[in-house]
Short mmCIF file of C-alpha atoms and ligand atoms in Angstrom, two decimals:
data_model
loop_
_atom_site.label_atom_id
_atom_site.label_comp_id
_atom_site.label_asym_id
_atom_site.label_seq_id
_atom_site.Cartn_x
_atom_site.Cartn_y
_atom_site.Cartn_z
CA UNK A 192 -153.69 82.67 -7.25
CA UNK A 193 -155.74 82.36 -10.57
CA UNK A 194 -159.39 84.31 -10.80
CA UNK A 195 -160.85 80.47 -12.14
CA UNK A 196 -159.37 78.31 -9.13
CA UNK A 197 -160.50 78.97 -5.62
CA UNK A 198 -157.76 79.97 -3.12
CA UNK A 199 -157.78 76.87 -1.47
CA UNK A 200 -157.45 74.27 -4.64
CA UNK A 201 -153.65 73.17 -3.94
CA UNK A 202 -151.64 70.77 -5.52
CA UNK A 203 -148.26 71.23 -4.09
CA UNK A 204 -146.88 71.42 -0.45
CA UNK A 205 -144.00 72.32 1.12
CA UNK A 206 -143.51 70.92 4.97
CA UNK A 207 -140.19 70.50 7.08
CA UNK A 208 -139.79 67.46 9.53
CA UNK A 209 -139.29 68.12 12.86
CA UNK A 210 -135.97 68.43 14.68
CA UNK A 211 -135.56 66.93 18.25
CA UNK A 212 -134.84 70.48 19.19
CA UNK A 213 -138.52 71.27 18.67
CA UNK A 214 -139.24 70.25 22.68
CA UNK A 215 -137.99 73.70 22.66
CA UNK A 216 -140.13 75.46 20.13
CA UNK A 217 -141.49 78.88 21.36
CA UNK A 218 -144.50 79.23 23.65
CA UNK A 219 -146.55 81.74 25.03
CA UNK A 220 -147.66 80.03 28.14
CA UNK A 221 -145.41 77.13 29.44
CA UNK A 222 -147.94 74.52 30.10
CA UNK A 223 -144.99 71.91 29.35
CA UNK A 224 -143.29 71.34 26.17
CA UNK A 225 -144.42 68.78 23.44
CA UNK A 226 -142.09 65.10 22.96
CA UNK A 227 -140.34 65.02 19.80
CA UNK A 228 -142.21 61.66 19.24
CA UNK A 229 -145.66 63.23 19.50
CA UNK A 230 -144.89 66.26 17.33
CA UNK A 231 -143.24 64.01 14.74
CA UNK A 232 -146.59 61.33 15.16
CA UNK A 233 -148.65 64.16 14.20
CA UNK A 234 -145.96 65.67 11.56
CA UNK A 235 -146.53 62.29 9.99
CA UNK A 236 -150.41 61.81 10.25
CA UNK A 237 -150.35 65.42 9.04
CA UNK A 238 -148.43 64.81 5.41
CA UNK A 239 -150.41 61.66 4.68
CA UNK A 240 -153.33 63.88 5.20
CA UNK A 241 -152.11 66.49 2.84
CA UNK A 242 -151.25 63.67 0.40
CA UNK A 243 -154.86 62.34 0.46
CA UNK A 244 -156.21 65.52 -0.02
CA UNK A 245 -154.23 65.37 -3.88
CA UNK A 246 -151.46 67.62 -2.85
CA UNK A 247 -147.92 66.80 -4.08
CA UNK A 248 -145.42 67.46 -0.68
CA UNK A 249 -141.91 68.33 -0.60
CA UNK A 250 -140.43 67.32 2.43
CA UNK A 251 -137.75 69.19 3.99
CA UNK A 252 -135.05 67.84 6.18
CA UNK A 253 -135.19 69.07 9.74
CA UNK A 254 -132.90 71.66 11.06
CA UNK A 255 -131.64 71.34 14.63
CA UNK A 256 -130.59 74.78 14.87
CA UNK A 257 -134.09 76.33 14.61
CA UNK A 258 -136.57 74.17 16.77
CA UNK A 259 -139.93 75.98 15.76
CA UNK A 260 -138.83 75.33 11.68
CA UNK A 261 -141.13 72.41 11.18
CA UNK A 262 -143.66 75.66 10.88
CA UNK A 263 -142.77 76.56 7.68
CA UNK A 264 -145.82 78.51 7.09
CA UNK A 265 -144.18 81.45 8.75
CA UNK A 266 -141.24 82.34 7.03
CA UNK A 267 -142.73 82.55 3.34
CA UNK A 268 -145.60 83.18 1.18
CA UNK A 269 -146.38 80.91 -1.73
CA UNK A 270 -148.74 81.89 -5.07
CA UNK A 271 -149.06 80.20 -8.29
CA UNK A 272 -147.25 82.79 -9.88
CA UNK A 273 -144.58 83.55 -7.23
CA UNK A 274 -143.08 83.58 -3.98
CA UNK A 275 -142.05 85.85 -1.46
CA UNK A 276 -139.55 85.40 1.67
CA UNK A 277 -140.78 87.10 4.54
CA UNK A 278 -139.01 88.03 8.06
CA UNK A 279 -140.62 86.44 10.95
CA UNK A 280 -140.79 88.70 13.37
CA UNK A 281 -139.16 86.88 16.86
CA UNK A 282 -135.24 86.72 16.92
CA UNK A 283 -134.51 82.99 17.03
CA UNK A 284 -136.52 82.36 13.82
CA UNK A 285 -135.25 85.61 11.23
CA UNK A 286 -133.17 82.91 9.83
CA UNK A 287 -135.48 79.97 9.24
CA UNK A 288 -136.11 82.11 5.47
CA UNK A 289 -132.88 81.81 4.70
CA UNK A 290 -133.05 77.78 4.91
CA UNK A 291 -136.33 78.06 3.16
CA UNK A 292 -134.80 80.54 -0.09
CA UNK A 293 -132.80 78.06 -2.56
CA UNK A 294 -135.95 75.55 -2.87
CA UNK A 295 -138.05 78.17 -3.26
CA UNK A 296 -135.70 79.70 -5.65
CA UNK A 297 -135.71 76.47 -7.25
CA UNK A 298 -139.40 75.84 -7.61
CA UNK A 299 -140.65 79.75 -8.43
CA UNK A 300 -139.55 81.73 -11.28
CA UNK A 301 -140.50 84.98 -9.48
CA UNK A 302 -139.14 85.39 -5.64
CA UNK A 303 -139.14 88.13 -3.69
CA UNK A 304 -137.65 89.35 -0.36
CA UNK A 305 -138.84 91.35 2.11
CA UNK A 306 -136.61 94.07 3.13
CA UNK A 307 -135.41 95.16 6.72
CA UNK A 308 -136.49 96.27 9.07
CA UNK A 309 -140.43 95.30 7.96
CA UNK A 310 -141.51 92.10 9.43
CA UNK A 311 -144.23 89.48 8.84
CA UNK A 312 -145.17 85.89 9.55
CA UNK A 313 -146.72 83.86 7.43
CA UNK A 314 -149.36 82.62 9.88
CA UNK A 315 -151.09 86.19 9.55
CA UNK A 316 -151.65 86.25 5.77
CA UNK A 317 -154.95 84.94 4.92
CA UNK A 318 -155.85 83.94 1.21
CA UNK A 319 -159.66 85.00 0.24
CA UNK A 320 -161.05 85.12 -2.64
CA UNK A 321 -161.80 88.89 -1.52
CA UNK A 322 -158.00 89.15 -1.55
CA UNK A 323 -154.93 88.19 0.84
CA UNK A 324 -155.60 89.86 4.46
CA UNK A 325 -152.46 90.42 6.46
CA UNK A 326 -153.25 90.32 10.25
CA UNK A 327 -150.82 93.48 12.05
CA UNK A 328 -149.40 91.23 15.07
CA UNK A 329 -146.76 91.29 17.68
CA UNK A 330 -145.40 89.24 14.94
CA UNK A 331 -146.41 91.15 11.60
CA UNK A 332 -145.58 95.04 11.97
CA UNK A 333 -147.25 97.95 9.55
CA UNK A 334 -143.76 98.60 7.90
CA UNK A 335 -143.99 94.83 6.92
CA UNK A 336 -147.50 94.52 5.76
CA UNK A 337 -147.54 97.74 3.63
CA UNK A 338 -144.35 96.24 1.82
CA UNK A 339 -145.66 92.79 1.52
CA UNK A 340 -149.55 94.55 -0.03
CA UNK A 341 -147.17 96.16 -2.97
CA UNK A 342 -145.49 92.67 -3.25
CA UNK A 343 -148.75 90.73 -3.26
CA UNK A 344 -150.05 93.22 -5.51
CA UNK A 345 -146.65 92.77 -7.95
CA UNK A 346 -148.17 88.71 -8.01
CA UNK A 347 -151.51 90.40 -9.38
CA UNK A 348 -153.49 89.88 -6.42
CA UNK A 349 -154.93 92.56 -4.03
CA UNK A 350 -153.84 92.26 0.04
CA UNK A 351 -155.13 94.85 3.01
CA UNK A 352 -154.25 94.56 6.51
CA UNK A 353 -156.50 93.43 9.01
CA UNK A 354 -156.27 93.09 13.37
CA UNK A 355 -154.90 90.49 15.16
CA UNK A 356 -157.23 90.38 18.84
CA UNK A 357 -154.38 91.19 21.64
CA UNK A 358 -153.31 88.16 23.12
CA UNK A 359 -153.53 85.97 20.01
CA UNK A 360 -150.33 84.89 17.89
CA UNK A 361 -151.54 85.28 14.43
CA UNK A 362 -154.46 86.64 12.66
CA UNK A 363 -154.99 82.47 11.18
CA UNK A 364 -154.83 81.38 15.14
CA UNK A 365 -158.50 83.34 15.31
CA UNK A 366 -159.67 82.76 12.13
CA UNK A 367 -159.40 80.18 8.66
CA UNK A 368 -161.40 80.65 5.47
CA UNK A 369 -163.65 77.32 4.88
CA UNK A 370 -165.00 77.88 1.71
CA UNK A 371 -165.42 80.99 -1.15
CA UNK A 372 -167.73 82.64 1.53
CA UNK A 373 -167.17 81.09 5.12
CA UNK A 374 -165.19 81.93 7.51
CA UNK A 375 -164.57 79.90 11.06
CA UNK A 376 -163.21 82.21 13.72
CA UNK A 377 -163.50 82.92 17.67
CA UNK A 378 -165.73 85.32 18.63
CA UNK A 379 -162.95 88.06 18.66
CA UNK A 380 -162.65 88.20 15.03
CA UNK A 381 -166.43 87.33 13.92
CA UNK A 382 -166.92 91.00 13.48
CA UNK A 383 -163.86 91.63 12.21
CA UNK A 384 -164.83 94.58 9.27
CA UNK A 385 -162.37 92.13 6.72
CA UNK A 386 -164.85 89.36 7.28
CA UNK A 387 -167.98 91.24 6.23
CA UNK A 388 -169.94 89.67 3.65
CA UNK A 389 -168.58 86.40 4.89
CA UNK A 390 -170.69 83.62 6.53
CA UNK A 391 -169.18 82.87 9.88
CA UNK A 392 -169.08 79.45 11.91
CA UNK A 393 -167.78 80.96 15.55
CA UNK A 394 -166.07 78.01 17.33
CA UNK A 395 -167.61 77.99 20.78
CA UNK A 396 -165.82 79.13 23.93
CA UNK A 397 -163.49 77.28 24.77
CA UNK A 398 -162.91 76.01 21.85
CA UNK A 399 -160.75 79.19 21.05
CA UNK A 400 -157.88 76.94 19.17
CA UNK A 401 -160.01 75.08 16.56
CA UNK A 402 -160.24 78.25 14.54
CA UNK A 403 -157.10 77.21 12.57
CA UNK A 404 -158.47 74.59 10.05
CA UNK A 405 -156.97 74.26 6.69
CA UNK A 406 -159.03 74.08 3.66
CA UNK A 407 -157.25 72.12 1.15
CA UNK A 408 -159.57 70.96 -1.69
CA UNK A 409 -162.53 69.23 -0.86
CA UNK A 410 -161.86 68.78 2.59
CA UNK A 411 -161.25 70.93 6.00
CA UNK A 412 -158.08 70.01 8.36
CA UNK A 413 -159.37 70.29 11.39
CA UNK A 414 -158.17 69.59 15.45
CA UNK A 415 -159.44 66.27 16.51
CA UNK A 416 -159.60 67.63 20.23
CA UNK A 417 -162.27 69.90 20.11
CA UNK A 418 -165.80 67.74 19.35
CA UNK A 419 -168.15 70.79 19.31
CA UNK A 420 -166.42 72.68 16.24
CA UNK A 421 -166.13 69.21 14.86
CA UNK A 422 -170.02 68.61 15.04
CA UNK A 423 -170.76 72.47 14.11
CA UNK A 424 -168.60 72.11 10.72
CA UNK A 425 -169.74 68.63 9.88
CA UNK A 426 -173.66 69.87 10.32
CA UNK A 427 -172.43 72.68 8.17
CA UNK A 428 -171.76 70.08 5.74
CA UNK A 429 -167.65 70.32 5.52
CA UNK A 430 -165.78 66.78 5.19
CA UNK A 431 -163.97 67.15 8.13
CA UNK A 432 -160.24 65.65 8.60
CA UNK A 433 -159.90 65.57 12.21
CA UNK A 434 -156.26 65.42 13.20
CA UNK A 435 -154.10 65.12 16.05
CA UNK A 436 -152.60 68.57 17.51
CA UNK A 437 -152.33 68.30 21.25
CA UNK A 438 -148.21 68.40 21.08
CA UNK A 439 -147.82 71.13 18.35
CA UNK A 440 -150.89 72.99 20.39
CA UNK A 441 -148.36 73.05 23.68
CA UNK A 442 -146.09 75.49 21.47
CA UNK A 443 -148.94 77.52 19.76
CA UNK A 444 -149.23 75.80 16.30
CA UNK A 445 -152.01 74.57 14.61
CA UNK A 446 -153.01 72.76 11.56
CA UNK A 447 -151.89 75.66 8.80
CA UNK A 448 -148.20 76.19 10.30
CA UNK A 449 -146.81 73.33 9.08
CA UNK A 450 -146.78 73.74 5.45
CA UNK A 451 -146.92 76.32 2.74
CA UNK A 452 -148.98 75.50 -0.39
CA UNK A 453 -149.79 76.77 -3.52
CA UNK A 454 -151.62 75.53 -6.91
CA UNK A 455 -148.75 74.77 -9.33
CA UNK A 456 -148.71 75.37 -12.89
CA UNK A 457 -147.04 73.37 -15.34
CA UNK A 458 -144.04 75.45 -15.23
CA UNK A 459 -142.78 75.45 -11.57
CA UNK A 460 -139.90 72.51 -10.51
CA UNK A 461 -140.15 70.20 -8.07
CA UNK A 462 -136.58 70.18 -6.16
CA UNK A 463 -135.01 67.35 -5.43
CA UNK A 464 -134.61 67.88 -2.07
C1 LIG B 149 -143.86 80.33 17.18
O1 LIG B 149 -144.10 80.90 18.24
O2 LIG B 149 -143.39 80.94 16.22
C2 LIG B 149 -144.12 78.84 17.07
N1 LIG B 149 -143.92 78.23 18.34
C3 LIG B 149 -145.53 78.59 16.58
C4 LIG B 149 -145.75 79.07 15.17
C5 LIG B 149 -147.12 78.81 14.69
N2 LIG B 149 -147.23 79.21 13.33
C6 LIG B 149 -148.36 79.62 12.77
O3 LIG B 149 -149.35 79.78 13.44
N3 LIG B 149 -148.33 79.92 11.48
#
């Protein structure tokens, strides 16, 4: 993160492609598992998005053994300057950062590695301009976010810990920064003490899963199923990208899990992956 770019000016991308095994990708609530062809249909519509928005993408093969991998949000965190491996905390995906360490090793200078028995997902660390905030989850334990804040802080940027409302997988499920001062989050997390100072766009009830958008340049990711946040963020002026997410939705993703991205400087590779 630079002080003179905004935290959500990217120009690179990492994403992984789905693997038929993700019919089997972790879920909270078994309302029936996504098709590998829907997931992959909105995989797709997902990295021409991220392309159109100016952002370089690395694309990953897919990895059979691990069927929630196309996420690849969760098992890393990416900065201009650096990156750090995290370790998601649910058993079947501990070893997705190992898949993810040589190309980040190959693309950052500066990679670190958080240590046992800590443990973090990527999907509760929030970039502001405020700092990173670091959601405490079932996923993301105290242990994990106190090592990652002297990490984050090793990067040069600052990094507190925030609360993830019960019930919710990550802190970015409930909430997504729009813009230098906006936030978009359920009403759980409007009050939030992180958010204060921040203008807030609360996605109305039932509407709970639009609050993951993804700010990328000039233009807001957002879930093409729910037409009241759509119409409250294009009043608020926001060129909206409206994408497909009922299949990842069915195994509780949304529009940030499914890459990791960063600003790059001239100095970090591109792998040839
Ligand atoms: C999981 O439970 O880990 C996956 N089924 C969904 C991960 C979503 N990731 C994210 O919100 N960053």
């Amino acid at each position: 993160m630079s002080q003179t770019r905004s935290v959500f000016e990217f120009n690179s991308a990492i994403v992984r492609e789905p693997s038929t095994s993700v019919v089997n990708g972790l879920r909270a609530d078994d309302r029936g598992g996504p098709t590998y062809e829907g997931v992959k249909a909105e995989h797709d519509a997902y990295i021409a998005a991220l392309r159109n928005a100016g952002v370089e993408v690395t694309v990953l093969p897919a990895l059979e053994a691990f069927p929630d991998s196309i996420f690849v949000e969760d098992p890393a965190l990416v900065f201009t300057n650096g990156a750090i491996l995290l370790r998601p905390g649910t058993p079947t995906r501990l070893k997705e950062t190992a898949e993810l360490a040589p190309v980040l090793r190959e693309m950052f200078e500066t990679v670190l590695e958080l240590p046992e028995p800590g443990q973090a997902d990527g999907g509760d660390i929030m970039y502001t301009p405020n700092g990173v905030l670091i959601g405490l989850s079932e996923r993301t334990d105290k242990l994990g976010a106190e090592t990652l804040i002297a990490f984050i802080e090793k990067l040069g940027c600052k990094a507190r810990v925030a609360e993830t409302p019960k019930g919710v997988l990550h802190f970015k499920t409930a909430s997504s920064l729009l813009d230098d001062e906006t936030i978009i989050s359920t009403s759980a997390l409007a009050d939030a003490a992180v958010f204060e100072g921040f203008r807030k766009i609360v996605v109305p009830q039932g509407e709970e899963s639009a609050a993951n958008v993804l700010r990328i340049n000039d233009v807001v990711f957002a879930s093409a199923y729910y037409p009241r946040t759509l119409d409250l963020l294009d009043k608020a002026g926001y060129a909206v990208v409206p994408l497909n997410t009922g299949e990842i939705e069915k195994i509780d993703a949304g529009l940030s899990c499914m890459s990791l991205r960063w600003y790059r400087n001239g100095k970090s590779a591109v792998p040839s992956v």
